[in-house]
Coordinates of C-alpha atoms in Angstrom, one line a residue:
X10 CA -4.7 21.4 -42.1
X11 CA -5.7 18.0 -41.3
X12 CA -9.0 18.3 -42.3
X13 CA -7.9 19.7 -45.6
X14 CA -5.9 16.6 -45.8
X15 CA -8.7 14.2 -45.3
X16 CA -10.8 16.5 -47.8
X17 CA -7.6 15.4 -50.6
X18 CA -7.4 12.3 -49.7
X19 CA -10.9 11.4 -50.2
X20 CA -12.0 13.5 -52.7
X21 CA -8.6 15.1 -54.4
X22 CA -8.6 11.9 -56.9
X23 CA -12.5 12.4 -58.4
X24 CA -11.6 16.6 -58.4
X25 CA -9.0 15.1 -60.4
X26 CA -11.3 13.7 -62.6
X27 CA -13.7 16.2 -63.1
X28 CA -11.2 18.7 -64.2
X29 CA -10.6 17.1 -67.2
X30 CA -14.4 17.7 -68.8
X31 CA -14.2 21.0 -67.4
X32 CA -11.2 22.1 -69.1
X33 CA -12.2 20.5 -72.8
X34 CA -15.6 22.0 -71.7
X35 CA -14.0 25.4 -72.0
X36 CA -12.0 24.5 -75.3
X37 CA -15.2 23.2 -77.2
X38 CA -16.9 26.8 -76.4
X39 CA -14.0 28.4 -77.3
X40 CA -13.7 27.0 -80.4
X41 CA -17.5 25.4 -81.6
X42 CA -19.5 28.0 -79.8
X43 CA -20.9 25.2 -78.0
X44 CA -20.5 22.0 -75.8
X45 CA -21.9 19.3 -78.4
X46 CA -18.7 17.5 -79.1
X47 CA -18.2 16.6 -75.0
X48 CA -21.6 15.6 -74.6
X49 CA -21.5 13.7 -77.5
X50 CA -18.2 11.9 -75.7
X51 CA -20.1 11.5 -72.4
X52 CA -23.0 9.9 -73.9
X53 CA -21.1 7.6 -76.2
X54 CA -19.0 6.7 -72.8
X55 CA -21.6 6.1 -70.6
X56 CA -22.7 3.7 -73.7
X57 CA -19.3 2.0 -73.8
X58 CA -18.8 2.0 -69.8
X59 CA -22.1 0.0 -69.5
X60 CA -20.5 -3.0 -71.6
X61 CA -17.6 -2.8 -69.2
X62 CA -19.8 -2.6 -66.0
X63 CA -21.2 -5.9 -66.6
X64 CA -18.2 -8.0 -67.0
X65 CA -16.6 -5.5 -63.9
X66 CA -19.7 -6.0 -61.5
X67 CA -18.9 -9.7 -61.9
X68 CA -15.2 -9.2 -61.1
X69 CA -16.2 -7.6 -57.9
X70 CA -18.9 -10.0 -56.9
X71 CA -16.4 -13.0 -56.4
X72 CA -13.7 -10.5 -54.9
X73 CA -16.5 -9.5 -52.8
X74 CA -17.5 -12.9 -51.3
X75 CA -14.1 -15.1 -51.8
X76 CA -11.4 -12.2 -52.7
X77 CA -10.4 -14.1 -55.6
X78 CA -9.9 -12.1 -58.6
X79 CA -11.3 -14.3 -61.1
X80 CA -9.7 -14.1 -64.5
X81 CA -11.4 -16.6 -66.4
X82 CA -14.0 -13.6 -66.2
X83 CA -13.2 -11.9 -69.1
X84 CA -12.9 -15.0 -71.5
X85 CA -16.0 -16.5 -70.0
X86 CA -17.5 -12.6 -71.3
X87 CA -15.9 -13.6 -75.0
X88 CA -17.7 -17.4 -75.1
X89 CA -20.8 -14.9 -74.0
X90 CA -20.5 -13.3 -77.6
X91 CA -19.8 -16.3 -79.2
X92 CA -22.6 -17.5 -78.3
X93 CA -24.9 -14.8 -79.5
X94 CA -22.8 -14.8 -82.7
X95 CA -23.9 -18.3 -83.9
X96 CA -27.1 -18.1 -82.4
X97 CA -27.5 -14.7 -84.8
X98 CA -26.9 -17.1 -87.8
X99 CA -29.1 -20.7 -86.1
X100 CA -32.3 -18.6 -85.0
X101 CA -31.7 -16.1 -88.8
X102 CA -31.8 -12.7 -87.1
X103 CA -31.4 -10.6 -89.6
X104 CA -33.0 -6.8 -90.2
X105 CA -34.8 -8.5 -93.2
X106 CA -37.0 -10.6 -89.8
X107 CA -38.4 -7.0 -89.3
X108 CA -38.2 -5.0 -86.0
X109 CA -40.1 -7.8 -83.8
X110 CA -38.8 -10.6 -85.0
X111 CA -35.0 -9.2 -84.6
X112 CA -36.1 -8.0 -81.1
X113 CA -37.4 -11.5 -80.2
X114 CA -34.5 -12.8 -81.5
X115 CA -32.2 -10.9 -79.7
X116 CA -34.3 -11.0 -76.6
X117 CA -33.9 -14.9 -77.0
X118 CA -30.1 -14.8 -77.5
X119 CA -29.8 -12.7 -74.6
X120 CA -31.4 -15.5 -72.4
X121 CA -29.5 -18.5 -73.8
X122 CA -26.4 -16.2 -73.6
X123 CA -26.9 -15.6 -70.1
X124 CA -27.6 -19.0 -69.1
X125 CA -24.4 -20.4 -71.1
X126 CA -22.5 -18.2 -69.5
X127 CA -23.9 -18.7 -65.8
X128 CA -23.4 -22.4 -66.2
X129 CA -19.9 -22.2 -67.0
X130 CA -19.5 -20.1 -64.3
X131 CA -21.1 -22.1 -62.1
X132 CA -19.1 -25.0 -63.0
X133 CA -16.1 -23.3 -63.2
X134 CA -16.4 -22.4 -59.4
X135 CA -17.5 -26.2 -58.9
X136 CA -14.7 -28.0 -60.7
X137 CA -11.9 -25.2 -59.7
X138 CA -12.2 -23.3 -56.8
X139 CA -14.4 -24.6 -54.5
X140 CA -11.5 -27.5 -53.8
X141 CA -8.6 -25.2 -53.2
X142 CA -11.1 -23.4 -51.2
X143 CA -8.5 -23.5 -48.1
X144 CA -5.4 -23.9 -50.1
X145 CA -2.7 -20.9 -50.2
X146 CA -4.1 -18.0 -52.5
X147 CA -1.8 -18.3 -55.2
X148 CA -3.2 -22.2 -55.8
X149 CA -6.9 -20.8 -57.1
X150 CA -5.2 -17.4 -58.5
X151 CA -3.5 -19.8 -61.1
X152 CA -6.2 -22.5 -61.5
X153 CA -8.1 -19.1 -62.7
X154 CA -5.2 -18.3 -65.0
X155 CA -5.4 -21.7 -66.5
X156 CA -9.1 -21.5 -66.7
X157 CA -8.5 -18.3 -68.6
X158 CA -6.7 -20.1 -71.5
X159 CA -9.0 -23.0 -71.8
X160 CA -11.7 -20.8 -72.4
X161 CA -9.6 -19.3 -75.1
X162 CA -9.1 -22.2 -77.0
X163 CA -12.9 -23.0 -76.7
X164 CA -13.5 -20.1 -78.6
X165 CA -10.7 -20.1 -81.3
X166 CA -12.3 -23.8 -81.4
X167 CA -15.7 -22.4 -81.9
X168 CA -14.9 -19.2 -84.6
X169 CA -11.7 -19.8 -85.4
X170 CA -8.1 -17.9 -84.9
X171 CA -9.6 -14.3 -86.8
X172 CA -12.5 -12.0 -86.0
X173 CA -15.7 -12.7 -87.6
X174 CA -18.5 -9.9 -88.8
X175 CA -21.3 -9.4 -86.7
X176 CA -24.8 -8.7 -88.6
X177 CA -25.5 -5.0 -88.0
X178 CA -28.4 -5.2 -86.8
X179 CA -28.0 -2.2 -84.7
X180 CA -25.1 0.1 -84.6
X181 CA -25.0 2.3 -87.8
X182 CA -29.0 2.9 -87.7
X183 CA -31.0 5.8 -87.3
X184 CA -30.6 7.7 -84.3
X185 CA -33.3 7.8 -81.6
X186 CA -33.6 11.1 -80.8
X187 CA -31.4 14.5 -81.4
X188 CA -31.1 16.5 -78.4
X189 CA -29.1 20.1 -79.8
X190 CA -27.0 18.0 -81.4
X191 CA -26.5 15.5 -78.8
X192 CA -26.8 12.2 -80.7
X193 CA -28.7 9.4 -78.7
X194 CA -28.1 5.8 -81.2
X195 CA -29.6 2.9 -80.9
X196 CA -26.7 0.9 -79.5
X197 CA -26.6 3.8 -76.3
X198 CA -29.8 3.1 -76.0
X199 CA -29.6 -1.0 -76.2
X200 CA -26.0 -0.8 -74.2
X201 CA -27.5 1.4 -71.3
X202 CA -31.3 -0.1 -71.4
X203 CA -29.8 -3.4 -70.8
X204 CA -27.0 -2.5 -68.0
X205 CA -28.9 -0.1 -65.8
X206 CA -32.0 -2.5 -65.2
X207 CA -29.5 -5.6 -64.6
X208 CA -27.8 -3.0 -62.0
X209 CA -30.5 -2.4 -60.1
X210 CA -32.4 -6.1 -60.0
X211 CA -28.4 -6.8 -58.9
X212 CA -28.4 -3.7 -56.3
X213 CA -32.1 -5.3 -54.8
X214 CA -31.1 -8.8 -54.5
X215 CA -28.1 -8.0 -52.8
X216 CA -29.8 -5.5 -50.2
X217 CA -33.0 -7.2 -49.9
X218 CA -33.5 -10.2 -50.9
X219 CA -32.4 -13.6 -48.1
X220 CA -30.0 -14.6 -50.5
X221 CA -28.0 -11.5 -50.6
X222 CA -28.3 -10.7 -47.1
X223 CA -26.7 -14.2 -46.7
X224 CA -24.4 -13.3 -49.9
X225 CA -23.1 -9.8 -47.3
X226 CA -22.7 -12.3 -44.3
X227 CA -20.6 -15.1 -46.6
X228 CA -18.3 -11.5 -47.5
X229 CA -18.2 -10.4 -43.7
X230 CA -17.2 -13.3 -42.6
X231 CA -17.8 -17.0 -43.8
X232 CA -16.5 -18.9 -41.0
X233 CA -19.6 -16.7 -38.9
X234 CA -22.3 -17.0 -41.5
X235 CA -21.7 -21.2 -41.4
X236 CA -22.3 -21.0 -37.8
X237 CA -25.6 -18.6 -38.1
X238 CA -27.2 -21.7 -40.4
X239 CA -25.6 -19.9 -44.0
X240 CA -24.6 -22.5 -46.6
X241 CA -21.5 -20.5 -47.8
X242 CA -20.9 -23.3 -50.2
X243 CA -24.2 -22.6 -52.1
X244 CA -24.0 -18.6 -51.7
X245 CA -20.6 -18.6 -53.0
X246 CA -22.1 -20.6 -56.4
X247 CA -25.1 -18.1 -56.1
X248 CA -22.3 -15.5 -56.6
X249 CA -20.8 -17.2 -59.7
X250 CA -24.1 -18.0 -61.6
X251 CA -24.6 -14.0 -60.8
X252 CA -21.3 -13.2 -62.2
X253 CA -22.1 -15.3 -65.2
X254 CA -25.6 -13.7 -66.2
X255 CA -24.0 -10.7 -66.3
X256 CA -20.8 -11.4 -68.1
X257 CA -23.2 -13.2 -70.9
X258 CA -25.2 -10.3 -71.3
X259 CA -22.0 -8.0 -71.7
X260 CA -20.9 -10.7 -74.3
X261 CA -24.4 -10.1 -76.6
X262 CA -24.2 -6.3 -76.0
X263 CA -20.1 -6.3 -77.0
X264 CA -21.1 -8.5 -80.2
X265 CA -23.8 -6.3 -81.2
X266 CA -21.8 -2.8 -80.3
X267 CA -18.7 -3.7 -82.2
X268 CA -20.4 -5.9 -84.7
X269 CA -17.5 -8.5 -84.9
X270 CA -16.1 -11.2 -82.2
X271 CA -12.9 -12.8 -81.6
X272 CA -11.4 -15.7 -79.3
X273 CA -8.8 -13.2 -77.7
X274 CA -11.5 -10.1 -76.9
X275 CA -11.8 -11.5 -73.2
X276 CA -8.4 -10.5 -72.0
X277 CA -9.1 -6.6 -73.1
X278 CA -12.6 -6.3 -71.6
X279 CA -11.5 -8.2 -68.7
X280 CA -8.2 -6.2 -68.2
X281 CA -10.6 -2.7 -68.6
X282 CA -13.3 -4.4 -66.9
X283 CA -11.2 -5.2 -63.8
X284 CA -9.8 -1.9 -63.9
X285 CA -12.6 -0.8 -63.3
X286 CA -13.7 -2.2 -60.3
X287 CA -10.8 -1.8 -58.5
X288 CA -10.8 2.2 -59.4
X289 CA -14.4 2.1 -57.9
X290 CA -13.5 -0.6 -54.8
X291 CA -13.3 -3.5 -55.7
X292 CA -15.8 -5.8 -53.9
X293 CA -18.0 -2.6 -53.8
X294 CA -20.7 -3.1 -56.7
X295 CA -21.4 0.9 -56.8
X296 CA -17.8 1.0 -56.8
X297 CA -17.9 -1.0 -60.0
X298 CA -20.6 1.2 -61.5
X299 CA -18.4 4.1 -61.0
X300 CA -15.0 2.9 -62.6
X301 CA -17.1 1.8 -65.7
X302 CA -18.5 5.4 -66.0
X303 CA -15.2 7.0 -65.6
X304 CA -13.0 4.1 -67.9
X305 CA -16.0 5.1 -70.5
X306 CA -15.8 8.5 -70.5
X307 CA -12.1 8.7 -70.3
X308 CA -11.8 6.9 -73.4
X309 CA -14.3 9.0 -75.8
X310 CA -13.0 11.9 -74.4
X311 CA -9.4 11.5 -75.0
X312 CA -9.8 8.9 -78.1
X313 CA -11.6 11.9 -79.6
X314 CA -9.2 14.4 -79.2
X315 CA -5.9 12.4 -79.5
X316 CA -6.8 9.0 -81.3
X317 CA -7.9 5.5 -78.8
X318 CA -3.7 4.8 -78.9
X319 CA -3.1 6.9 -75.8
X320 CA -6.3 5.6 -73.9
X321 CA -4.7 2.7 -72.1
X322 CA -1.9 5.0 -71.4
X323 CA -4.0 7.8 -69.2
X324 CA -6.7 5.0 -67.9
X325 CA -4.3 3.4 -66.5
X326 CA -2.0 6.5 -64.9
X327 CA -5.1 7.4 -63.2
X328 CA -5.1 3.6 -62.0
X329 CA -1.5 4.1 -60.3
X330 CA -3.2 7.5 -58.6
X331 CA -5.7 6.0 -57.4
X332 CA -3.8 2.9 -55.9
X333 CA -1.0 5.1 -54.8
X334 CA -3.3 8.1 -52.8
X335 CA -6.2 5.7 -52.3
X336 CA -5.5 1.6 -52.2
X337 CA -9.2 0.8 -51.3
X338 CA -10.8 2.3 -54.5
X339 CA -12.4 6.0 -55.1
X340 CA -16.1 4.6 -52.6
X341 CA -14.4 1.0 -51.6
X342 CA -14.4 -0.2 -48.1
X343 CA -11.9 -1.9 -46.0
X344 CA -12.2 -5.7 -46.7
X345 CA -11.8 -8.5 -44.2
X346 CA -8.5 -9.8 -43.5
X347 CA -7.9 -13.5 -44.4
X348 CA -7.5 -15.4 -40.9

């Protein structure tokens, strides 16, 4: 009986999960004669679970190495696609530059997006944080609060109080490729071609590379890592200018995916995006991977079937199970306790 416990515990919530595709697995053969219409909703959520991933991985770095959840985040995401908005209209990307010149172009904008963003970050972490470093947690939980809104009215200064178009220079083209039925777009292809190669150049930096082995000590335990010769200082900014590269490449990929931006866009994505994490474990970058996966899919699936308005209303249910029956996250790991 105990071990059947255990079993629950720790695998009762994604059981939970999967029952869901199962069950509307059955339905679609029951009444299309085939399973098109939830493949179709797990590839377009996979799609839209890679934007979220990005801004969520960065959530979870900085929980990771200072437990601070970092809500500037999801605005410093929005000035991401911003930026790629009026660097659409300065460098002229438009589908009449052809197919190279509106992949340089984008390939350009994804760079200076990326740097913007990690800058700010950087910054951000600099100016804010790193002095109420040892001050009570609520001191750098608000700074990041304020943070939030200044970065708010940098982009209602920037674009203004409404959302503005985004060239289409990718969603609504021809598909890639037709699979029985299965529909693979370009944006899937751009949304996941982008995430899963930042994902893994994260995953090998953090396991392999000195400056993530000393990124894992700063999380273990940063009074430890000073005395073993680790500038925690530095790491910790290392975390944020890693945080930002990926938040500015989710802000290009949002821009391109919804074709429009808007000043206020950063506290949705960072809301879903945070969500995310902490269903995975937060502080746990596969953790991260895995809440953007299931916040994706949850939201074709059921948007499908009974419009987007009761998305946030079942995401965020299976939230409360998971932090009822399971605190640390579906795959998180018990995190150091503040001394």
């Amino acid at each position: 009986m105990t071990a059947v416990r255990t079993f629950l515990g720790k695998y009762g919530l994604i059981i939970v999960l999967l029952v869901m595709p199962v069950v509307y697995g059955i339905q679609d053969i029951s009444n299309d004669g085939n399973l098109t219409r939830l493949a179709n909703n797990l590839v377009a959520g996979l799609s839209n679970g890679s934007i979220w991933a990005l801004v969520a991985l960065g959530y979870t770095l900085v929980y990771g190495i200072i437990e601070l959840i970092n809500f500037a985040h999801g605005d410093l995401f929005m000035i991401g696609s911003v930026a790629s908005y009026g660097l659409f209209g300065t460098l002229g990307i438009t589908l009449a530059t052809g197919t190279l010149g509106v992949v340089g172009g984008l390939f350009a904008t994804l760079i200076v997006a990326m740097l913007l963003c990690a800058s700010l970050n950087v910054m951000i972490e600099r100016v804010g944080y790193r002095p109420l470093r040892n001050a009570p947690k609520l001191a750098p939980l608000i700074t990041a609060v304020g943070f939030s809104f200044i970065l708010q009215d940098v982009g209602q200064l920037w674009i203004g109080g409404s959302q503005q178009g985004v060239p289409d220079l990718i969603r609504g083209q021809m598909e890639v490729f037709n699979v029985a039925g299965v529909s693979v777009a370009r944006e899937d292809v751009l949304a996941i071609g982008v995430t899963i190669p930042l994902y893994l150049l994260l995953t090998w930096f953090v396991n392999k590379t000195r400056a993530g082995k000393a990124m894992r000590a700063t999380a273990q335990d940063p009074e430890a890592a000073r005395l073993m010769g680790i500038n925690v200082d530095s790491t910790i900014s290392l975390t944020f200018l890693l945080g930002g590269l990926l938040a500015g490449a989710g802000g290009l990929i949002y821009a391109l995916y919804q074709t429009n931006v808007w000043y206020f866009q950063g506290f949705r994505a960072g809301l879903i995006a945070f969500t995310a994490a902490v269903m995975g474990g937060i502080g746990n970058i596969k953790g991260a991977a895995l809440g953007r996966c299931i916040i994706g899919c949850l939201q074709q699936i059921l948007g499908n079937r009974f419009g987007p308005d009761l998305n946030p209303v079942i995401v965020f249910a299976y939230l409360v199970l998971i932090m009822v029956f399971r605190p640390q996250g579906l795959i998180g790991e018990e995190t150091r306790e503040a001394g």
